Tab-separated table of C-alpha atoms in Angstrom:
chain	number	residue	atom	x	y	z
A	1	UNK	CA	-14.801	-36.266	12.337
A	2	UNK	CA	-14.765	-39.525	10.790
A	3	UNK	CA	-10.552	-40.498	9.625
A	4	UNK	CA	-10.740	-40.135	5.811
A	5	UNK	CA	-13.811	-38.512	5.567
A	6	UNK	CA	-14.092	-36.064	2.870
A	7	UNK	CA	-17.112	-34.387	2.304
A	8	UNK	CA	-17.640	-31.782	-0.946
A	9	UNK	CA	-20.097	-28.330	-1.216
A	10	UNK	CA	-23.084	-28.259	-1.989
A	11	UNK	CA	-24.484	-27.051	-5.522
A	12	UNK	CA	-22.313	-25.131	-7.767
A	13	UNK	CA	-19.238	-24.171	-5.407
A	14	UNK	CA	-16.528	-25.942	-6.657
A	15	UNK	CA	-13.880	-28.120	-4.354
A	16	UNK	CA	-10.593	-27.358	-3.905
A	17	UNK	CA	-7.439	-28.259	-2.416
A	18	UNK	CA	-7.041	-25.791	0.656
A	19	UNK	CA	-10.661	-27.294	1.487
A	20	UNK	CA	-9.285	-30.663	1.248
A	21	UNK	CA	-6.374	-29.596	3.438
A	22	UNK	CA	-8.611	-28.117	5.861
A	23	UNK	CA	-10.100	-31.230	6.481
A	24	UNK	CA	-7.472	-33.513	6.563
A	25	UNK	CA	-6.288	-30.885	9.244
A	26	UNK	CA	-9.041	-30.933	11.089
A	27	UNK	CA	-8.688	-35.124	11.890
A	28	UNK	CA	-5.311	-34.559	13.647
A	29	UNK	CA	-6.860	-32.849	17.099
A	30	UNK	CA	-5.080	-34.231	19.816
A	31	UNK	CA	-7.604	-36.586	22.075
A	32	UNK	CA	-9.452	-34.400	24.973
A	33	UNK	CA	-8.026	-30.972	23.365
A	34	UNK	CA	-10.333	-28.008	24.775
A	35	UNK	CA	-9.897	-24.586	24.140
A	36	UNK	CA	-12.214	-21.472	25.536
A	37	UNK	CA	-14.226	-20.642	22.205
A	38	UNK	CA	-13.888	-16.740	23.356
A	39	UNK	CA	-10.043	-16.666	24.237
A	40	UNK	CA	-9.666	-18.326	20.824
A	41	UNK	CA	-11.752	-15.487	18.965
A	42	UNK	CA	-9.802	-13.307	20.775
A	43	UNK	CA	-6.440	-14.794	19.399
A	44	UNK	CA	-7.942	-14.591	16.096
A	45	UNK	CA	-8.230	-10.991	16.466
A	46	UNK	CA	-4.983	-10.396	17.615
A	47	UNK	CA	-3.779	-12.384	14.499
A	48	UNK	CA	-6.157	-10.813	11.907
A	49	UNK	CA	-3.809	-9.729	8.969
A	50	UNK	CA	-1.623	-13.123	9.476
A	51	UNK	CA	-4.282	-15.235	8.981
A	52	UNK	CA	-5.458	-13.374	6.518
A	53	UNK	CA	-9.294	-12.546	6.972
A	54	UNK	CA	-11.251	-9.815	7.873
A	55	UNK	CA	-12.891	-7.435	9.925
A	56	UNK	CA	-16.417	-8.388	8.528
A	57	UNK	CA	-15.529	-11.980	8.596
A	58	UNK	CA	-14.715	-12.167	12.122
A	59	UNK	CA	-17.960	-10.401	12.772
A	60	UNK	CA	-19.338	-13.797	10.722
A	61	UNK	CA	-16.763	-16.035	12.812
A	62	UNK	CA	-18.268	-14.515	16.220
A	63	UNK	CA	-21.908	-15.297	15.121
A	64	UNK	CA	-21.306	-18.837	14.481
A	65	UNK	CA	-19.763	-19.394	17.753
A	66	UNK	CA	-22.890	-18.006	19.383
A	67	UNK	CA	-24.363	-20.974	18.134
A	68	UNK	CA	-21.881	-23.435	19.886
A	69	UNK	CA	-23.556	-24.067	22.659
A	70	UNK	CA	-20.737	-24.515	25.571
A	71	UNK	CA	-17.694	-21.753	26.372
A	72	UNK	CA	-15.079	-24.668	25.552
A	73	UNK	CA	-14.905	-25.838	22.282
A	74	UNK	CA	-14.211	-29.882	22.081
A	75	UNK	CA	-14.292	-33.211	19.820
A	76	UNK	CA	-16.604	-34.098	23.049
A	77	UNK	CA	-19.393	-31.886	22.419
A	78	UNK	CA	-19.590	-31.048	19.088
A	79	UNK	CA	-18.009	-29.420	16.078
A	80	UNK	CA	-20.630	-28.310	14.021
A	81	UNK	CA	-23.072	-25.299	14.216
A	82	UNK	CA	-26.094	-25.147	11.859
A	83	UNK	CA	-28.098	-21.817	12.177
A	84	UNK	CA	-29.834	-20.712	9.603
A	85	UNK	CA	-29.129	-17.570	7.111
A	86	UNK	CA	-31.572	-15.739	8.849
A	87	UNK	CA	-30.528	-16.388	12.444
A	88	UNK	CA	-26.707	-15.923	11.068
A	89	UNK	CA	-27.820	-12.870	9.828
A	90	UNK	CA	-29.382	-11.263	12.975
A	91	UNK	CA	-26.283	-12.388	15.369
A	92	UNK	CA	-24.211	-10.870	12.709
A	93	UNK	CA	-25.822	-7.441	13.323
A	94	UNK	CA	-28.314	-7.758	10.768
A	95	UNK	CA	-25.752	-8.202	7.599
A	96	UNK	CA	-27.101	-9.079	4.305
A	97	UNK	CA	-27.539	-12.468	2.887
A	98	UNK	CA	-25.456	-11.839	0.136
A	99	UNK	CA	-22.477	-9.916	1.980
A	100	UNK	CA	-22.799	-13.298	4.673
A	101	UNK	CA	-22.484	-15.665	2.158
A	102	UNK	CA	-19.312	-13.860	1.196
A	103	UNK	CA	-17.287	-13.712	4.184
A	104	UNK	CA	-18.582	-17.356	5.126
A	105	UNK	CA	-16.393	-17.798	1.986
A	106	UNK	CA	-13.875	-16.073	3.195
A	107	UNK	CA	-13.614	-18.187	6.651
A	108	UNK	CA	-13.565	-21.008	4.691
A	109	UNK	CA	-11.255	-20.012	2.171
A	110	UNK	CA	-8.228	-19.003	5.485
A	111	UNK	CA	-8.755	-22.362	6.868
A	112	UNK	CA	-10.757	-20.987	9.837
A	113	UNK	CA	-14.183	-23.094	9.864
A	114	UNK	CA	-15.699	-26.170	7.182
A	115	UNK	CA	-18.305	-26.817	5.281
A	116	UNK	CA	-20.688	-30.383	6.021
A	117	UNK	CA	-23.047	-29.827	3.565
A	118	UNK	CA	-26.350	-31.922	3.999
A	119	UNK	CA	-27.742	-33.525	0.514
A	120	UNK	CA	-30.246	-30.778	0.174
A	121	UNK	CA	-27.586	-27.984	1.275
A	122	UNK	CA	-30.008	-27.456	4.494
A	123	UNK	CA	-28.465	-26.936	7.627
A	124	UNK	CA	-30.120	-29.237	10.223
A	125	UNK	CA	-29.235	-31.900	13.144
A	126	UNK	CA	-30.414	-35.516	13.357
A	127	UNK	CA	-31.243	-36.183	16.757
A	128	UNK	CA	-31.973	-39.783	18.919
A	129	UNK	CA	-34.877	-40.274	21.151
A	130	UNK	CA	-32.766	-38.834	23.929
A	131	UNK	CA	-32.728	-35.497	22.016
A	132	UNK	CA	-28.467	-35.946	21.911
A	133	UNK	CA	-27.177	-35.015	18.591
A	134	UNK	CA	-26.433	-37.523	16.140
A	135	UNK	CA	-25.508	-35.940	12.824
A	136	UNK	CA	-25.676	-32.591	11.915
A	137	UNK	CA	-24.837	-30.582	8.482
A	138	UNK	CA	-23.637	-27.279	8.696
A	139	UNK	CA	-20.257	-25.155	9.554
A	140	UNK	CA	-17.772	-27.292	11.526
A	141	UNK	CA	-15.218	-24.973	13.771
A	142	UNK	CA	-12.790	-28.210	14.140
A	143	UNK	CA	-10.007	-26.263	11.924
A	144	UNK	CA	-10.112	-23.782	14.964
A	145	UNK	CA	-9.441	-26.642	17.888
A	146	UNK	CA	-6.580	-28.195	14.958
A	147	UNK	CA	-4.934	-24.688	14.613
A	148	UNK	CA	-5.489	-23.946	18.096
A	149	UNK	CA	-2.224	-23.786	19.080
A	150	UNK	CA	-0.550	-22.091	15.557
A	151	UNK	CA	-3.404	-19.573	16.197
A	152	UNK	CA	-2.151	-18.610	19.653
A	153	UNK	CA	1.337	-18.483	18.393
A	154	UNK	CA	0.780	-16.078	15.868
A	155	UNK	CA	-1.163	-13.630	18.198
A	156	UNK	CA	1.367	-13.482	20.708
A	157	UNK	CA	3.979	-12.579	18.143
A	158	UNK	CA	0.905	-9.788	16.670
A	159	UNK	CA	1.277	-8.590	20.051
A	160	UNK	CA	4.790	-8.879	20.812
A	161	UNK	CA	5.260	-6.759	17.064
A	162	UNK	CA	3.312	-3.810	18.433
A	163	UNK	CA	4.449	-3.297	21.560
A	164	UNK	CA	7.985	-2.936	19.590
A	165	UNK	CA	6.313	-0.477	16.867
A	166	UNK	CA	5.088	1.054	19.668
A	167	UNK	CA	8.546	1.445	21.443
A	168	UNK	CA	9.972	2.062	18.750
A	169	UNK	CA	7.381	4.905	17.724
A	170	UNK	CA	8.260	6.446	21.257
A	171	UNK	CA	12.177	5.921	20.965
A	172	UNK	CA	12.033	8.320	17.186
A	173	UNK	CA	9.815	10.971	18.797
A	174	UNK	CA	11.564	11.610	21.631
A	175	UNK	CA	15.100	11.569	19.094
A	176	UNK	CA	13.016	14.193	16.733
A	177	UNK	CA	12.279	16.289	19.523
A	178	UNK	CA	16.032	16.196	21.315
A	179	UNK	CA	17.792	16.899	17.984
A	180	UNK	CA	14.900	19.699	16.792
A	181	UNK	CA	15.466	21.668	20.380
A	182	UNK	CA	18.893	20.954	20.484
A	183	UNK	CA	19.734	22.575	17.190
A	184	UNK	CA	17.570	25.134	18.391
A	185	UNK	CA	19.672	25.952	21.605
A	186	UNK	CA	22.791	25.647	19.272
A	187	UNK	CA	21.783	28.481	17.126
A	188	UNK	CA	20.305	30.158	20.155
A	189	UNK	CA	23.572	30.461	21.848
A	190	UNK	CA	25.425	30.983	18.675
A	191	UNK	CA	27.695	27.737	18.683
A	192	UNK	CA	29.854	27.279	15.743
A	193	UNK	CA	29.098	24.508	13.574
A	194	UNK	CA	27.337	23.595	10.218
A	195	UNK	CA	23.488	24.117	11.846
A	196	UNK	CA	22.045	24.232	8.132
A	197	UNK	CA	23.731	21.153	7.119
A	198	UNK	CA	22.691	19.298	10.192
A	199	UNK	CA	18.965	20.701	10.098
A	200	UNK	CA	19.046	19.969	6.280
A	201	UNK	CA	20.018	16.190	7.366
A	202	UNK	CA	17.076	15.937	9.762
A	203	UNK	CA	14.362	17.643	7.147
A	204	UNK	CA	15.725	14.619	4.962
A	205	UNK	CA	15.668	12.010	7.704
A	206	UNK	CA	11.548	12.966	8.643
A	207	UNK	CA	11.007	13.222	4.974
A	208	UNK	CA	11.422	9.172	5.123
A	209	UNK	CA	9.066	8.326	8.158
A	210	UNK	CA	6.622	6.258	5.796
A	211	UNK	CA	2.811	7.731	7.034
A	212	UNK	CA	2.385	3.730	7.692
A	213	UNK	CA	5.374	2.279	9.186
A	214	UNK	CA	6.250	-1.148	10.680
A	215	UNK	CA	8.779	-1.778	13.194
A	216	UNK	CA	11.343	-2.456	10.624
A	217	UNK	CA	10.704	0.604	8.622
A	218	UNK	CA	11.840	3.007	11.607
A	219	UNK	CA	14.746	0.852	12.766
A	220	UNK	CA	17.071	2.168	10.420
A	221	UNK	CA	15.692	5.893	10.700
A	222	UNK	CA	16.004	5.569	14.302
A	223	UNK	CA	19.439	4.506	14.012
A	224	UNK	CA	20.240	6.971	11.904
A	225	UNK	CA	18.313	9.713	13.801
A	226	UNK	CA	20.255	8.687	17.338
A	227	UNK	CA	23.601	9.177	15.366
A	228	UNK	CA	23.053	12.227	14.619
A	229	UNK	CA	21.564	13.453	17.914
A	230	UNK	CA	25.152	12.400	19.908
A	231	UNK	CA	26.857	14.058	17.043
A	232	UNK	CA	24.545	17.179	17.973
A	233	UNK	CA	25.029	16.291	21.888
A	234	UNK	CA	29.076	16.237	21.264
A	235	UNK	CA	29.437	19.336	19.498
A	236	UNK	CA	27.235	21.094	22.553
A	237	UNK	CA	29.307	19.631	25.309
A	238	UNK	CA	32.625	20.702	23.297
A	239	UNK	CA	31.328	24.572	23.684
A	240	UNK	CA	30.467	24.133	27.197
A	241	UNK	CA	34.157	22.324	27.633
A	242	UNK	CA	35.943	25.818	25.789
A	243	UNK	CA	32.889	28.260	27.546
A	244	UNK	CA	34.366	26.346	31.348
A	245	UNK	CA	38.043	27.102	29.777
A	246	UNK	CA	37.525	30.365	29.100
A	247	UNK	CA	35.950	30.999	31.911
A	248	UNK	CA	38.756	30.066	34.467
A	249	UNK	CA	41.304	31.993	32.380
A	250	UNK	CA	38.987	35.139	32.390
A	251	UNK	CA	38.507	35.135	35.689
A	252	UNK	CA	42.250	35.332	36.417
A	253	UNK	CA	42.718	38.362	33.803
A	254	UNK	CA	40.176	40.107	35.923
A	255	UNK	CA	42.216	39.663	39.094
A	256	UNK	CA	44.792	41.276	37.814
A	257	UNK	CA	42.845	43.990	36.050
A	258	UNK	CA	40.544	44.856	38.757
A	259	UNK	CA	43.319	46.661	40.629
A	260	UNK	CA	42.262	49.907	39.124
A	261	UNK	CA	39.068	50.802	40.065
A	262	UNK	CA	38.954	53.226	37.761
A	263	UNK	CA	39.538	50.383	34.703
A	264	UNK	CA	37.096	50.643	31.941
A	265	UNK	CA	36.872	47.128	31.797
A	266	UNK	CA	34.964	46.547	35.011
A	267	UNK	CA	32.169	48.175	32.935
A	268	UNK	CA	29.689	45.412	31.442
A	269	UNK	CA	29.447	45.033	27.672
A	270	UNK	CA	25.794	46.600	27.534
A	271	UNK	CA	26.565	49.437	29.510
A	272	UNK	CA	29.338	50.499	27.525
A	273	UNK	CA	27.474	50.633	24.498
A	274	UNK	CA	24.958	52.731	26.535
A	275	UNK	CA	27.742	55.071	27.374
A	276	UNK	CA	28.444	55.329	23.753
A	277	UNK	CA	25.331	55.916	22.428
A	278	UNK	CA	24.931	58.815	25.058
A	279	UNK	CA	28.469	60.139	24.382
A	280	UNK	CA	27.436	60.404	21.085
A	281	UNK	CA	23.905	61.924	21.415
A	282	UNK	CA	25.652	64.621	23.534
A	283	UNK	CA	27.855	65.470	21.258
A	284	UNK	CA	24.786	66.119	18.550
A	285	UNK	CA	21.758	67.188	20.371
A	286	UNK	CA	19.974	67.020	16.746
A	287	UNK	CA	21.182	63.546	15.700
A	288	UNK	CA	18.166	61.255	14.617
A	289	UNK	CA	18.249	57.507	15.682
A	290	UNK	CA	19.833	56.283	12.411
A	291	UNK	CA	22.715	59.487	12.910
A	292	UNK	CA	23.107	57.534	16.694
A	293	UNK	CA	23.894	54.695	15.451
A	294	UNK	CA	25.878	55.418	12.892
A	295	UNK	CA	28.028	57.068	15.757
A	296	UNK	CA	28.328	53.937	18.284
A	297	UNK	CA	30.983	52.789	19.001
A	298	UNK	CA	32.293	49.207	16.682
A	299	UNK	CA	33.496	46.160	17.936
A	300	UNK	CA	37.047	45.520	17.549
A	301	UNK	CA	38.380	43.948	14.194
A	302	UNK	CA	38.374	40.031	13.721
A	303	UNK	CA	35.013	39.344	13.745
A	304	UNK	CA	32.610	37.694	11.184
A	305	UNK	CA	31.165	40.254	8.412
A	306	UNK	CA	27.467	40.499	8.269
A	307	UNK	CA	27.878	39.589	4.946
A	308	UNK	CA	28.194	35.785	6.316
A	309	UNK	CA	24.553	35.995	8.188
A	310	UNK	CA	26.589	34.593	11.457
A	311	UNK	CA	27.744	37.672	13.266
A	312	UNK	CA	25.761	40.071	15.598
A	313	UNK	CA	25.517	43.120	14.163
A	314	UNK	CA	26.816	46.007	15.958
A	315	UNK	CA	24.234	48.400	16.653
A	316	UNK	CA	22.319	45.004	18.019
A	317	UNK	CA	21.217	44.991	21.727
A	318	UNK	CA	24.041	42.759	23.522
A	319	UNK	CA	21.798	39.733	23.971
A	320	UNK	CA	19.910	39.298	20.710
A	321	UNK	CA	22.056	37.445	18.143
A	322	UNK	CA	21.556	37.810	14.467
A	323	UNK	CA	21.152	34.371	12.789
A	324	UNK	CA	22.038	33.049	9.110
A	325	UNK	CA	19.969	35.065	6.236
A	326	UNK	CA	19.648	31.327	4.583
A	327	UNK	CA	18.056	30.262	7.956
A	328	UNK	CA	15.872	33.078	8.267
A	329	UNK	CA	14.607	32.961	4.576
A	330	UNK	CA	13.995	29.232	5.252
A	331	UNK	CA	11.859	29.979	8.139
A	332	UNK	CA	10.098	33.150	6.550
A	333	UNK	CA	9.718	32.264	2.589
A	334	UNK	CA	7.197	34.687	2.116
A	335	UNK	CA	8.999	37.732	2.050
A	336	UNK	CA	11.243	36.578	-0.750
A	337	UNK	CA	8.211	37.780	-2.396
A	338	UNK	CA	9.075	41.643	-1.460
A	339	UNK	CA	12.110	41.952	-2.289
A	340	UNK	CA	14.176	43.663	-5.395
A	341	UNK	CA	13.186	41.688	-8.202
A	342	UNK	CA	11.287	39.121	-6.287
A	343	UNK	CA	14.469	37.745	-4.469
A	344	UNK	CA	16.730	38.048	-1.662
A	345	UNK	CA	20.376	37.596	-1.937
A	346	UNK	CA	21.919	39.724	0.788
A	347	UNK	CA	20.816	41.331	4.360
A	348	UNK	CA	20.369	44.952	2.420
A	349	UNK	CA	17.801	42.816	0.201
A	350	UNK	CA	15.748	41.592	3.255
A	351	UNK	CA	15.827	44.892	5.265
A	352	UNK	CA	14.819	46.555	1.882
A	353	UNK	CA	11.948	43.920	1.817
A	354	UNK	CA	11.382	44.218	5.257
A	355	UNK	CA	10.433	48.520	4.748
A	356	UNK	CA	7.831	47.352	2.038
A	357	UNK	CA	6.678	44.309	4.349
A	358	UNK	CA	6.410	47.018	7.442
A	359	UNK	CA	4.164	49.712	5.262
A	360	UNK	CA	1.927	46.878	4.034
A	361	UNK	CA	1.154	45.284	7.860
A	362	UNK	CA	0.679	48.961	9.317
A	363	UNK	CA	3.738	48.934	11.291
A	364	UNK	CA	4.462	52.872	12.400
A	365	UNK	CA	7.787	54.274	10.889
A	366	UNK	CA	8.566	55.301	14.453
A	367	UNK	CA	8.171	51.479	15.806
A	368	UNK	CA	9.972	50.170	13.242
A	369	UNK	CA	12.602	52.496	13.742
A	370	UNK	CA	12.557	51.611	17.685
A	371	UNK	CA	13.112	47.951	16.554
A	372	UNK	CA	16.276	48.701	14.389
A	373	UNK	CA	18.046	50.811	17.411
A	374	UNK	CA	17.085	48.164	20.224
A	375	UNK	CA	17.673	44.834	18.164
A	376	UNK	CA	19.956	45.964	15.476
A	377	UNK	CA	18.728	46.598	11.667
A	378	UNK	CA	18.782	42.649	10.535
A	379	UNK	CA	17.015	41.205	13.553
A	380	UNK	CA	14.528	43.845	12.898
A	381	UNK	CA	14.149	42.784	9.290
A	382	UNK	CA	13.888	39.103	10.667
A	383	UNK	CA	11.157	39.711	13.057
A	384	UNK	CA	9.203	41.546	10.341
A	385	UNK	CA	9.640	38.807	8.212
A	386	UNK	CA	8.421	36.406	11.062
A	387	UNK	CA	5.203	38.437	11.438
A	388	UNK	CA	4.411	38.298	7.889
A	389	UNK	CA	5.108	34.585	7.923
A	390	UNK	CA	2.439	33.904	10.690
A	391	UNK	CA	0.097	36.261	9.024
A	392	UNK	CA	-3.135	36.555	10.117
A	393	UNK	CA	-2.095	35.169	13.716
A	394	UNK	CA	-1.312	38.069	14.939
A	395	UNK	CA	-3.796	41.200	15.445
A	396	UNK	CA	-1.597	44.332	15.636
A	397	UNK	CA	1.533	44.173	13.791
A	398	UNK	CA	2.726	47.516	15.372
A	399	UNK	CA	2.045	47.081	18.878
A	400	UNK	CA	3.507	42.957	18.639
A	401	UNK	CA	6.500	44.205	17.390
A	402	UNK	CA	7.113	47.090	20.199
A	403	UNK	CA	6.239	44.647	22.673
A	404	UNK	CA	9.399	42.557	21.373
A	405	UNK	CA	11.347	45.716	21.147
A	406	UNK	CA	10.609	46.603	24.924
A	407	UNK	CA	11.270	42.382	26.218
A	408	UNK	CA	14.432	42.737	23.806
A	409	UNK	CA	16.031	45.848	25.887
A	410	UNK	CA	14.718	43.718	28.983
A	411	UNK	CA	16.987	40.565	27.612
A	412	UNK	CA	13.437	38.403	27.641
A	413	UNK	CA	13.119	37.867	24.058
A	414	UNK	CA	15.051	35.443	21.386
A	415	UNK	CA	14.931	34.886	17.728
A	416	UNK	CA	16.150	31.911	17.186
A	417	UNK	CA	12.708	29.736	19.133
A	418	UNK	CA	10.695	31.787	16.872
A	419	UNK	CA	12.861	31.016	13.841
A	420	UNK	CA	13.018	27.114	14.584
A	421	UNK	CA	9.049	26.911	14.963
A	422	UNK	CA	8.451	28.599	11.548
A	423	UNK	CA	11.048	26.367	10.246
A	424	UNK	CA	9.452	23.081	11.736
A	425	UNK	CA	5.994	24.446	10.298
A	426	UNK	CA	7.141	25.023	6.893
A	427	UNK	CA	9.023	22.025	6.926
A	428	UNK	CA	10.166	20.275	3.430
A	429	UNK	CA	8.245	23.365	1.895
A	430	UNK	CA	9.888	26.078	2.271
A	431	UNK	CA	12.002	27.929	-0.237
A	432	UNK	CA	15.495	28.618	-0.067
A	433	UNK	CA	17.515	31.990	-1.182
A	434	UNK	CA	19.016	31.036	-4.240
């Protein structure tokens, strides 16, 4: 291109100053600059929404370069393509003339490719008697060869800024995962701590991963998110620290108490309670299941009330833990729906719901009543309320729930993974007791 050569558009399209800037850009490529014409398209791909073009266009942007006729664009060869609309059209997989003429507009307008209009607006190349090209009119790619190098730039920094979405993307799901199973295991194993509060904080924290998010956008929610895992992590490894603690001092009490063979304590926890129950039964040969548990023997004084949602209760088998009623209503909102007055404010509320809930899903009396005396009244009442929650999931109420009744007296079944995974399925959703 000729130094100070301006040329204008053709008919009505008006001139403008990025066009002017465009060409003056186009006169500063550096002598015996080359650049592949496909690695360059590629670049441009990579640096799309920078440039600020698009998809269609680069469709348009790919059919003029068919035209060029070497693989290395250069000041040597050439700079300007001339095909026709209806060539254009067919190399651009058949697009309309009117849609073309549109994102030629757009090429133009990003600075990608020029206009050299002919006086008639033709596209066409004057050729010598040697058949080399003298002048042509048409769409010169010299902006690409001028920008060459800013082009390149901004596709390797495209590419560098997804590979760190894409970290990052992998960095917050595995945090999300840790911290959901984590608090999971916490309330599993019954480890003190404020387990609403902190699952309440991580509902919040999800509730702000933007559906489209850039790098910058999760930074500060993974931040956030690995905070609160170690805080999660730390109050874990403090239990296992007092669980190792209590250990070594229990094992030296039973030294000293194992002496006596005899010693009731060398009994285990379970089968105690199964010494109980039959102590009692023998003492009433007529005694239902509800009059045999009423007669069990109770844990010792000091711990928490049921009242509180935390504590086992005690005619529960000796592995299943009860878990808070907030927790469980969080997990299970439906059932609110059964119970007095459409609401639940206590654990005689939900196992009053959970009798209405049993009758409606065609759970036997006798099952249900087999669930109480193996798991304990309230984890009963929680698993019904877990069945109605996954609804029409499962096929046999009845027989589901005497399955879990027979793995709970086995010590093969747990509440709390079932509780988590309706909670993580109800998510922001579900309804609180009030």
């Amino acid at each position: 291109m000729e130094s100070g050569y301006v040329t204008t558009p053709f008919g009505r399209r008006p001139m403008s100053l990025g066009m002017l800037a465009s060409q003056q850009l186009a006169e500063t490529i550096e002598p015996g600059m080359k650049r592949s014409k496909w690695k360059l398209f590629r670049a441009i791909c990579e640096a799309r929404p920078a440039l600020g073009v698009t998809d269609r266009a680069l469709t348009v942007l790919d059919a003029l370069l068919t035209f060029y006729p070497d693989d290395e664009i250069s000041e040597e060869k050439g700079l300007i393509v001339f095909p026709s609309n209806a060539q254009l059209s067919l190399r651009a997989r058949g697009m309309t003339p009117a849609t073309l003429r549109r994102h030629l507009a757009v090429l133009v307008e990003a600075g990608l490719i020029l206009r050299k209009d002919s006086p008639n607006g033709k596209r066409y190349a004057r050729r010598d008697r040697a058949g080399a090209v003298g002048e042509a009119f048409g769409f010169s790619v010299a902006p690409l060869l001028a920008r060459a190098v800013e082009i390149e730039s901004l596709a390797a920094q495209a590419v560098a800024d997804r590979e760190l979405l894409r970290v990052t993307r992998e960095r917050l799901t595995l945090c999300r995962r840790d911290i959901s199973k984590l608090i999971a295991a916490a309330l599993e194993e019954g480890v003190s701590g404020d387990w609403e509060g902190i699952s309440a904080m991580f509902r919040a924290l999800l509730a702000r991963i933007p559906r489209v998010a850039t790098a910058e956008d999760l930074a500060p929610l993974l931040d956030e998110m690995g905070l609160l895992r170690a805080e999660v992590v730390n109050m874990l490894e403090r239990r296992i620290k007092t669980k190792k603690i209590d250990a070594n001092e229990s094992q030296i009490v039973h030294h000293k108490q194992n002496s006596n063979p005899d010693s009731a304590y060398e009994l285990e926890p379970s089968f105690e309670t199964k010494q109980g129950e039959k102590a009692a039964a023998d003492k009433d040969p007529n005694a239902g299941p509800s009059d045999e548990r009423r007669l069990k023997p109770q844990k010792p004084s000091g711990g928490m009330s049921n009242r509180t949602g935390g504590a086992a209760d005690p005619s529960a088998g000796p592995s299943l833990k009860s878990f808070p009623l907030g927790l469980v209503l969080q997990a299970c909102p439906s059932i609110l729906d059964y119970g007095p007055g459409g609401c639940i404010g206590n654990w005689r509320d939900l196992m009053s719901a959970a009798v209405v809930v049993r009758s409606m899903l065609g759970v036997s009396p006798s099952a249900y009543e087999e669930a109480c005396s193996g798991m304990g009244p309230e984890n009963a009442a929680t698993v019904i309320a877990c069945i109605l929650e996954r609804g029409g999931h499962i096929n046999s109420p009845g027989g589901y729930l005497r399955n879990l009744t027979r793995r709970t007296e086995r010590g093969e079944f747990a509440i709390g993974p079932m509780l988590m995974a309706l909670v993580r399925a109800n998510g922001l959703t579900a309804r609180h007791a009030s």
